CSV table of C-alpha atoms in Angstrom, one decimal:
chain,number,residue,atom,x,y,z
J,1,MET,CA,-49.1,106.6,12.4
J,2,GLU,CA,-47.9,109.7,10.9
J,3,GLU,CA,-50.6,111.7,8.9
J,4,GLY,CA,-48.8,111.0,5.7
J,5,SER,CA,-48.6,107.3,6.1
J,6,VAL,CA,-52.4,107.2,7.1
J,7,PHE,CA,-53.2,109.0,3.9
J,8,ARG,CA,-51.0,106.8,1.8
J,9,SER,CA,-52.8,103.6,3.4
J,10,LEU,CA,-56.2,105.1,2.8
J,11,LEU,CA,-55.2,105.8,-0.7
J,12,ALA,CA,-53.8,102.5,-1.3
J,13,ILE,CA,-57.1,100.8,-0.1
J,14,LEU,CA,-59.5,102.9,-2.0
J,15,GLN,CA,-57.7,102.2,-5.4
J,16,TRP,CA,-57.5,98.6,-4.6
J,17,TRP,CA,-61.3,98.8,-3.8
J,18,GLY,CA,-62.0,100.7,-7.1
J,19,PHE,CA,-60.2,98.1,-9.3
J,20,ASN,CA,-61.5,95.4,-7.5
J,21,VAL,CA,-64.9,96.3,-7.7
J,22,THR,CA,-64.9,97.5,-11.3
J,23,VAL,CA,-63.6,94.3,-12.5
J,24,ILE,CA,-66.1,92.3,-10.8
J,25,ILE,CA,-69.1,94.5,-12.0
J,26,MET,CA,-67.5,94.6,-15.6
J,27,ASN,CA,-67.3,90.9,-15.5
J,28,LYS,CA,-71.0,90.7,-14.6
J,29,TRP,CA,-71.9,93.4,-17.1
J,30,ILE,CA,-70.2,91.4,-19.9
J,31,PHE,CA,-72.2,88.4,-19.0
J,32,GLN,CA,-75.7,89.9,-18.6
J,33,LYS,CA,-75.7,92.9,-20.4
J,34,LEU,CA,-73.5,92.1,-23.3
J,35,ASP,CA,-74.9,88.6,-23.5
J,36,PHE,CA,-71.0,87.4,-24.0
J,37,LYS,CA,-71.8,84.3,-21.9
J,38,PHE,CA,-68.2,82.6,-22.6
J,39,PRO,CA,-66.4,82.7,-19.1
J,40,LEU,CA,-63.6,80.5,-20.5
J,41,SER,CA,-62.7,83.4,-23.2
J,42,VAL,CA,-63.3,86.2,-20.6
J,43,SER,CA,-60.7,84.4,-18.6
J,44,CYS,CA,-58.3,84.0,-21.5
J,45,VAL,CA,-58.4,87.7,-22.4
J,46,HIS,CA,-57.7,88.6,-18.6
J,47,PHE,CA,-54.7,86.2,-18.8
J,48,ILE,CA,-53.5,87.7,-22.1
J,49,CYS,CA,-53.9,91.1,-20.9
J,50,SER,CA,-52.0,90.3,-17.8
J,51,SER,CA,-49.2,88.5,-19.5
J,52,ILE,CA,-48.7,91.8,-21.6
J,53,GLY,CA,-48.9,94.2,-18.7
J,54,ALA,CA,-46.4,92.3,-16.3
J,55,TYR,CA,-44.0,92.1,-19.3
J,56,VAL,CA,-44.4,95.8,-19.7
J,57,VAL,CA,-43.9,96.7,-15.9
J,58,ILE,CA,-40.8,94.3,-15.5
J,59,LYS,CA,-39.1,94.3,-18.7
J,60,ILE,CA,-39.8,97.9,-20.4
J,61,LEU,CA,-40.9,100.1,-17.6
J,62,LYS,CA,-38.8,98.3,-15.0
J,63,LEU,CA,-41.1,99.7,-12.3
J,64,LYS,CA,-40.6,95.9,-10.5
J,65,PRO,CA,-37.3,93.7,-10.6
J,66,LEU,CA,-37.7,90.5,-12.1
J,67,ILE,CA,-37.5,87.4,-9.5
J,68,LEU,CA,-35.5,84.8,-11.6
J,69,VAL,CA,-36.7,81.1,-11.6
J,70,GLU,CA,-34.7,78.3,-13.0
J,71,PRO,CA,-35.9,77.0,-16.1
J,72,GLU,CA,-36.6,73.5,-14.2
J,73,ASP,CA,-38.7,75.2,-11.5
J,74,ARG,CA,-40.8,76.9,-14.2
J,75,TRP,CA,-42.3,73.6,-15.1
J,76,ARG,CA,-42.1,71.5,-11.8
J,77,ARG,CA,-43.2,74.5,-9.7
J,78,ILE,CA,-44.7,77.3,-11.4
J,79,PHE,CA,-46.7,75.2,-14.0
J,80,PRO,CA,-48.8,73.3,-11.4
J,81,MET,CA,-49.6,76.4,-9.6
J,82,SER,CA,-50.6,78.2,-12.9
J,83,PHE,CA,-53.1,75.3,-13.4
J,84,VAL,CA,-54.8,75.8,-10.1
J,85,PHE,CA,-54.7,79.4,-10.6
J,86,CYS,CA,-56.3,79.0,-13.9
J,87,ILE,CA,-59.2,76.8,-12.5
J,88,ASN,CA,-59.8,79.3,-9.7
J,89,ILE,CA,-60.2,82.3,-12.2
J,90,VAL,CA,-62.5,80.4,-14.3
J,91,LEU,CA,-64.9,79.0,-11.6
J,92,GLY,CA,-65.0,82.4,-10.6
J,93,ASN,CA,-65.8,83.9,-14.1
J,94,VAL,CA,-68.5,80.7,-14.3
J,95,SER,CA,-70.0,81.6,-11.1
J,96,LEU,CA,-70.6,85.2,-12.0
J,97,ARG,CA,-72.4,84.2,-15.2
J,98,TYR,CA,-75.0,82.5,-13.1
J,99,ILE,CA,-75.5,84.0,-9.8
J,100,PRO,CA,-75.5,87.6,-8.5
J,101,VAL,CA,-72.4,89.2,-7.6
J,102,SER,CA,-73.4,89.6,-4.1
J,103,PHE,CA,-74.2,86.0,-3.5
J,104,MET,CA,-70.9,85.1,-5.3
J,105,GLN,CA,-68.7,87.6,-3.1
J,106,THR,CA,-70.3,85.9,-0.1
J,107,ILE,CA,-69.5,82.5,-0.9
J,108,LYS,CA,-65.9,83.4,-1.7
J,109,SER,CA,-65.8,84.4,1.7
J,110,PHE,CA,-65.9,80.9,2.5
J,111,THR,CA,-62.2,80.4,1.7
J,112,PRO,CA,-60.9,80.5,5.1
J,113,ALA,CA,-62.9,77.8,6.0
J,114,THR,CA,-62.0,75.7,3.0
J,115,THR,CA,-58.4,76.3,3.5
J,116,VAL,CA,-58.3,75.2,7.3
J,117,VAL,CA,-60.4,71.9,6.4
J,118,LEU,CA,-58.1,71.2,3.6
J,119,GLN,CA,-55.1,71.6,5.6
J,120,TRP,CA,-56.5,69.4,8.4
J,121,LEU,CA,-57.8,66.6,6.3
J,122,VAL,CA,-55.1,66.2,3.6
J,123,TRP,CA,-52.0,67.8,5.5
J,124,ARG,CA,-53.0,66.5,8.9
J,125,LYS,CA,-52.2,70.3,10.3
J,126,TYR,CA,-53.0,70.9,13.7
J,127,PHE,CA,-55.3,74.2,14.5
J,128,ASP,CA,-55.9,75.9,17.7
J,129,TRP,CA,-59.5,75.6,19.0
J,130,ARG,CA,-59.9,79.3,18.6
J,131,ILE,CA,-59.3,79.0,14.9
J,132,TRP,CA,-62.0,76.5,14.4
J,133,ALA,CA,-64.4,78.7,16.8
J,134,SER,CA,-63.6,81.7,14.3
J,135,LEU,CA,-64.9,79.8,11.5
J,136,VAL,CA,-68.7,79.0,13.0
J,137,PRO,CA,-69.9,82.7,12.0
J,138,ILE,CA,-68.4,82.2,8.5
J,139,VAL,CA,-70.2,78.7,7.9
J,140,GLY,CA,-73.3,80.0,9.5
J,141,GLY,CA,-73.4,83.1,7.4
J,142,ILE,CA,-72.9,81.1,4.3
J,143,LEU,CA,-75.7,78.8,5.1
J,144,LEU,CA,-78.2,81.4,5.9
J,145,THR,CA,-77.3,83.3,2.6
J,146,SER,CA,-77.5,80.1,0.5
J,147,VAL,CA,-81.0,79.1,1.9
J,148,THR,CA,-82.5,82.6,1.6
J,149,GLU,CA,-80.7,83.8,-1.9
J,150,LEU,CA,-83.6,84.5,-4.1
J,151,SER,CA,-81.6,84.1,-7.5
J,152,PHE,CA,-80.2,80.7,-6.3
J,153,ASN,CA,-78.4,78.6,-9.2
J,154,MET,CA,-76.9,75.4,-8.3
J,155,PHE,CA,-74.5,75.4,-11.1
J,156,GLY,CA,-73.4,79.0,-10.2
J,157,PHE,CA,-73.3,77.8,-6.4
J,158,CYS,CA,-71.1,75.1,-7.2
J,159,ALA,CA,-68.9,76.9,-9.3
J,160,ALA,CA,-68.1,79.5,-6.8
J,161,LEU,CA,-67.6,76.9,-3.8
J,162,PHE,CA,-65.4,74.8,-6.0
J,163,GLY,CA,-63.6,78.1,-6.7
J,164,CYS,CA,-63.1,78.6,-3.0
J,165,LEU,CA,-61.6,74.9,-2.9
J,166,ALA,CA,-59.1,76.0,-5.8
J,167,THR,CA,-58.0,79.3,-4.0
J,168,SER,CA,-57.5,77.0,-0.7
J,169,THR,CA,-55.6,74.7,-2.8
J,170,LYS,CA,-53.2,77.4,-4.7
J,171,THR,CA,-52.6,79.1,-1.3
J,172,ILE,CA,-51.6,75.8,0.5
J,173,LEU,CA,-49.5,74.6,-2.5
J,174,ALA,CA,-47.5,77.9,-2.7
J,175,GLU,CA,-46.0,77.1,0.8
J,176,SER,CA,-44.5,74.0,-0.7
J,177,LEU,CA,-43.9,74.8,-4.6
J,178,LEU,CA,-43.0,78.3,-4.3
J,179,HIS,CA,-40.7,77.9,-1.1
J,180,GLY,CA,-37.5,79.9,-1.7
J,181,TYR,CA,-39.0,82.3,-4.0
J,182,LYS,CA,-40.3,85.7,-2.5
J,183,PHE,CA,-42.8,86.3,-5.1
J,184,ASP,CA,-45.0,89.8,-5.2
J,185,SER,CA,-48.5,89.9,-7.2
J,186,ILE,CA,-46.6,91.4,-10.2
J,187,ASN,CA,-44.1,88.7,-10.6
J,188,THR,CA,-46.7,86.0,-10.0
J,189,VAL,CA,-48.6,87.2,-12.9
J,190,TYR,CA,-45.4,87.4,-14.9
J,191,TYR,CA,-44.8,83.7,-14.5
J,192,MET,CA,-48.4,82.3,-14.2
J,193,ALA,CA,-50.4,84.2,-16.9
J,194,PRO,CA,-48.7,83.0,-19.8
J,195,PHE,CA,-49.0,79.4,-18.7
J,196,ALA,CA,-52.7,80.2,-17.7
J,197,THR,CA,-53.0,81.4,-21.3
J,198,MET,CA,-51.6,78.3,-22.7
J,199,ILE,CA,-53.7,76.1,-20.5
J,200,LEU,CA,-56.9,77.6,-21.3
J,201,GLY,CA,-56.5,78.9,-24.9
J,202,LEU,CA,-57.3,75.4,-26.7
J,203,PRO,CA,-60.4,74.7,-24.4
J,204,ALA,CA,-61.9,78.3,-25.1
J,205,LEU,CA,-61.3,78.0,-28.7
J,206,LEU,CA,-63.0,74.4,-28.9
J,207,LEU,CA,-65.8,74.9,-26.4
J,208,GLU,CA,-66.5,78.4,-27.2
J,209,GLY,CA,-65.1,79.5,-30.6
J,210,ASN,CA,-68.6,78.7,-32.6
J,211,GLY,CA,-70.6,80.4,-29.9
J,212,ILE,CA,-68.4,83.7,-30.4
J,213,LEU,CA,-68.7,83.6,-34.0
J,214,SER,CA,-72.4,83.4,-33.5
J,215,TRP,CA,-72.6,86.2,-30.9
J,216,PHE,CA,-70.5,88.4,-33.1
J,217,ASP,CA,-73.0,88.1,-36.1
J,218,ALA,CA,-76.0,88.6,-33.8
J,219,HIS,CA,-74.6,91.5,-31.5
J,220,PRO,CA,-75.8,95.1,-32.6
J,221,SER,CA,-72.3,96.5,-31.9
J,222,PRO,CA,-69.7,93.8,-31.3
J,223,TRP,CA,-66.7,96.0,-31.8
J,224,SER,CA,-67.8,98.0,-28.7
J,225,ALA,CA,-68.6,95.1,-26.5
J,226,LEU,CA,-65.1,93.8,-27.6
J,227,ILE,CA,-63.4,97.0,-26.3
J,228,ILE,CA,-65.3,96.6,-22.8
J,229,ILE,CA,-64.2,93.0,-22.7
J,230,PHE,CA,-60.6,93.9,-23.3
J,231,SER,CA,-60.8,96.6,-21.1
J,232,SER,CA,-61.9,94.5,-18.3
J,233,GLY,CA,-58.7,92.5,-19.1
J,234,VAL,CA,-56.7,95.7,-18.6
J,235,LEU,CA,-58.1,96.5,-15.5
J,236,ALA,CA,-57.7,92.9,-14.1
J,237,PHE,CA,-54.1,93.3,-14.5
J,238,CYS,CA,-54.1,97.0,-12.9
J,239,LEU,CA,-56.0,95.2,-10.0
J,240,ASN,CA,-52.7,93.2,-9.2
J,241,PHE,CA,-50.6,96.1,-9.5
J,242,SER,CA,-53.1,97.8,-7.0
J,243,ILE,CA,-52.7,94.7,-4.9
J,244,PHE,CA,-48.8,95.1,-4.6
J,245,TYR,CA,-49.3,99.0,-3.4
J,246,VAL,CA,-51.8,98.1,-0.7
J,247,ILE,CA,-49.7,95.3,0.7
J,248,HIS,CA,-46.8,97.5,1.1
J,249,SER,CA,-48.8,100.4,2.3
J,250,THR,CA,-51.0,98.7,5.2
J,251,THR,CA,-50.8,96.4,8.1
J,252,ALA,CA,-51.8,92.8,7.9
J,253,VAL,CA,-54.8,93.4,10.0
J,254,THR,CA,-55.7,96.7,8.2
J,255,PHE,CA,-55.4,94.7,5.0
J,256,ASN,CA,-57.7,91.8,6.3
J,257,VAL,CA,-60.5,94.3,7.4
J,258,ALA,CA,-60.1,96.1,4.4
J,259,GLY,CA,-60.5,93.0,2.4
J,260,ASN,CA,-64.1,92.1,4.2
J,261,LEU,CA,-65.1,95.6,3.8
J,262,LYS,CA,-64.4,95.3,0.1
J,263,VAL,CA,-66.8,92.6,-0.2
J,264,ALA,CA,-69.5,94.7,1.1
J,265,VAL,CA,-68.6,97.3,-1.1
J,266,ALA,CA,-69.0,95.1,-4.2
J,267,VAL,CA,-72.3,93.7,-2.9
J,268,MET,CA,-73.6,97.3,-2.6
J,269,VAL,CA,-72.4,98.7,-5.9
J,270,SER,CA,-73.6,95.5,-7.6
J,271,TRP,CA,-77.0,95.8,-6.3
J,272,LEU,CA,-77.2,99.6,-7.1
J,273,ILE,CA,-76.5,98.6,-10.8
J,274,PHE,CA,-78.1,95.2,-11.3
J,275,ARG,CA,-80.8,95.4,-8.8
J,276,ASN,CA,-80.7,91.7,-8.1
J,277,PRO,CA,-83.2,91.2,-5.2
J,278,ILE,CA,-81.6,90.5,-1.9
J,279,SER,CA,-84.0,89.6,1.2
J,280,TYR,CA,-83.5,90.9,4.7
J,281,MET,CA,-82.3,87.6,5.7
J,282,ASN,CA,-79.9,87.2,3.0
J,283,ALA,CA,-78.4,90.5,3.8
J,284,VAL,CA,-78.0,89.5,7.5
J,285,GLY,CA,-76.3,86.3,6.3
J,286,CYS,CA,-73.7,88.1,4.3
J,287,GLY,CA,-73.1,90.4,7.1
J,288,ILE,CA,-72.4,87.5,9.6
J,289,THR,CA,-70.0,86.0,6.9
J,290,LEU,CA,-68.1,89.2,6.7
J,291,VAL,CA,-67.9,89.6,10.5
J,292,GLY,CA,-66.6,86.0,10.8
J,293,CYS,CA,-63.9,86.4,8.2
J,294,THR,CA,-62.9,89.8,10.1
J,295,PHE,CA,-62.8,87.7,13.2
J,296,TYR,CA,-61.0,84.6,11.7
J,297,GLY,CA,-58.1,87.2,10.6
J,298,TYR,CA,-58.3,88.9,14.2
J,299,VAL,CA,-57.6,85.4,15.8
J,300,ARG,CA,-54.8,84.4,13.2
J,301,HIS,CA,-53.1,87.5,13.9
J,302,LYS,CA,-53.1,87.2,17.6
J,303,LEU,CA,-51.8,83.7,17.3
J,304,SER,CA,-49.2,84.6,15.2
J,305,GLN,CA,-48.2,87.4,17.8
J,306,GLN,CA,-48.1,84.6,20.4
J,307,GLN,CA,-45.9,82.4,18.4
J,308,GLN,CA,-43.1,85.6,18.4
J,309,GLN,CA,-43.2,85.7,22.1
J,310,PRO,CA,-40.5,83.5,23.9
J,311,GLY,CA,-42.0,80.7,26.0
J,312,THR,CA,-45.3,80.6,24.3
J,313,PRO,CA,-46.5,77.0,23.1
J,314,ARG,CA,-46.5,76.6,19.4
J,315,THR,CA,-50.0,77.0,17.8
J,316,PRO,CA,-50.1,76.2,14.0
J,317,ARG,CA,-48.2,78.4,11.8
J,318,THR,CA,-50.1,81.6,10.6
J,319,PRO,CA,-49.2,84.1,8.1
J,320,ARG,CA,-45.5,85.5,8.3
J,321,ASN,CA,-46.5,88.4,6.3
J,322,LYS,CA,-49.4,90.3,4.7
J,323,MET,CA,-48.5,88.3,1.5
J,324,GLU,CA,-49.6,85.1,2.9
J,325,LEU,CA,-52.9,86.4,3.8
J,326,LEU,CA,-53.5,87.0,0.1
J,327,PRO,CA,-54.0,84.2,-2.7
J,328,LEU,CA,-51.1,84.6,-5.1
J,329,VAL,CA,-53.2,86.9,-7.1
J,330,ASN,CA,-56.3,88.5,-5.8
J,331,ASN,CA,-58.6,86.0,-6.7
J,332,ASP,CA,-60.0,88.7,-6.2
J,333,LYS,CA,-59.7,88.9,-8.9
J,334,LEU,CA,-57.1,88.4,-10.9
J,335,GLU,CA,-59.1,87.2,-6.9
J,336,GLY,CA,-60.3,88.6,-9.2
J,337,LYS,CA,-60.4,89.3,-10.8
J,338,VAL,CA,-58.7,88.0,-13.8
């Protein structure tokens, strides 16, 4: 690999890590330090900022070409995906309100296991035994981390776990609902964020409106806090733009490894800021989970290579490109981290 290419890949990974970790930490800061305990409203702000950002990038700055979608497909295909996408983001923010970033990020690493199990149970998809074997350290690490978590909260744990199921469902549905459309992260946000805002706007107003008014009256500096909240929404959109950049600057294997290392970085930074207690066995469980996720990505990559060789028996379809290794929007966050 050329030196310039290596530098570009490294820069892409670092800026992706930076936006991802910053969005996660800001969301936790909003819930914990600003006492703004309204995850539906935070998610709605992120959707609004992402809708505006995607429109500016595609329609005004024209940095990305618009992928045209038939009006009928917007409701028949995009809307159901937006609904699952909305649930995924909301559950991620809800979990952040109740559990530490380190625990939440470790549980999110359970997504490969939930994806495989859902495809096997619901879609009756066959998987090579090596795929199942690669899930063992992931499941074992999650169990160890959950049992030894010193700040365990059942509601936050369930929200994060169901968030994994939502991420898996979104990824699986994308293969059928978005068949024929080659979406990148920016076009995904362009079409899904407005639907997600529409879906979430009314529930956020009804369930959290009065609480926000009370918070606004009680908070010593509400306008400064609102600037932080809306800044997190802007950074959430920037995260999606960074995902587009890193996907086009790295290989699938590099993207997989960098994604798992990103979780480790987020855990370390969150601990330095919030100082949530982490036991030795808890850290070991988190490490086992991340190693398992890396091993899972490696196994799927090797099986994908075997499929491309003539005469090789077919194994379950693995990601055809780096885009399929990624939830449509980085559950990071917008996976994240929206």
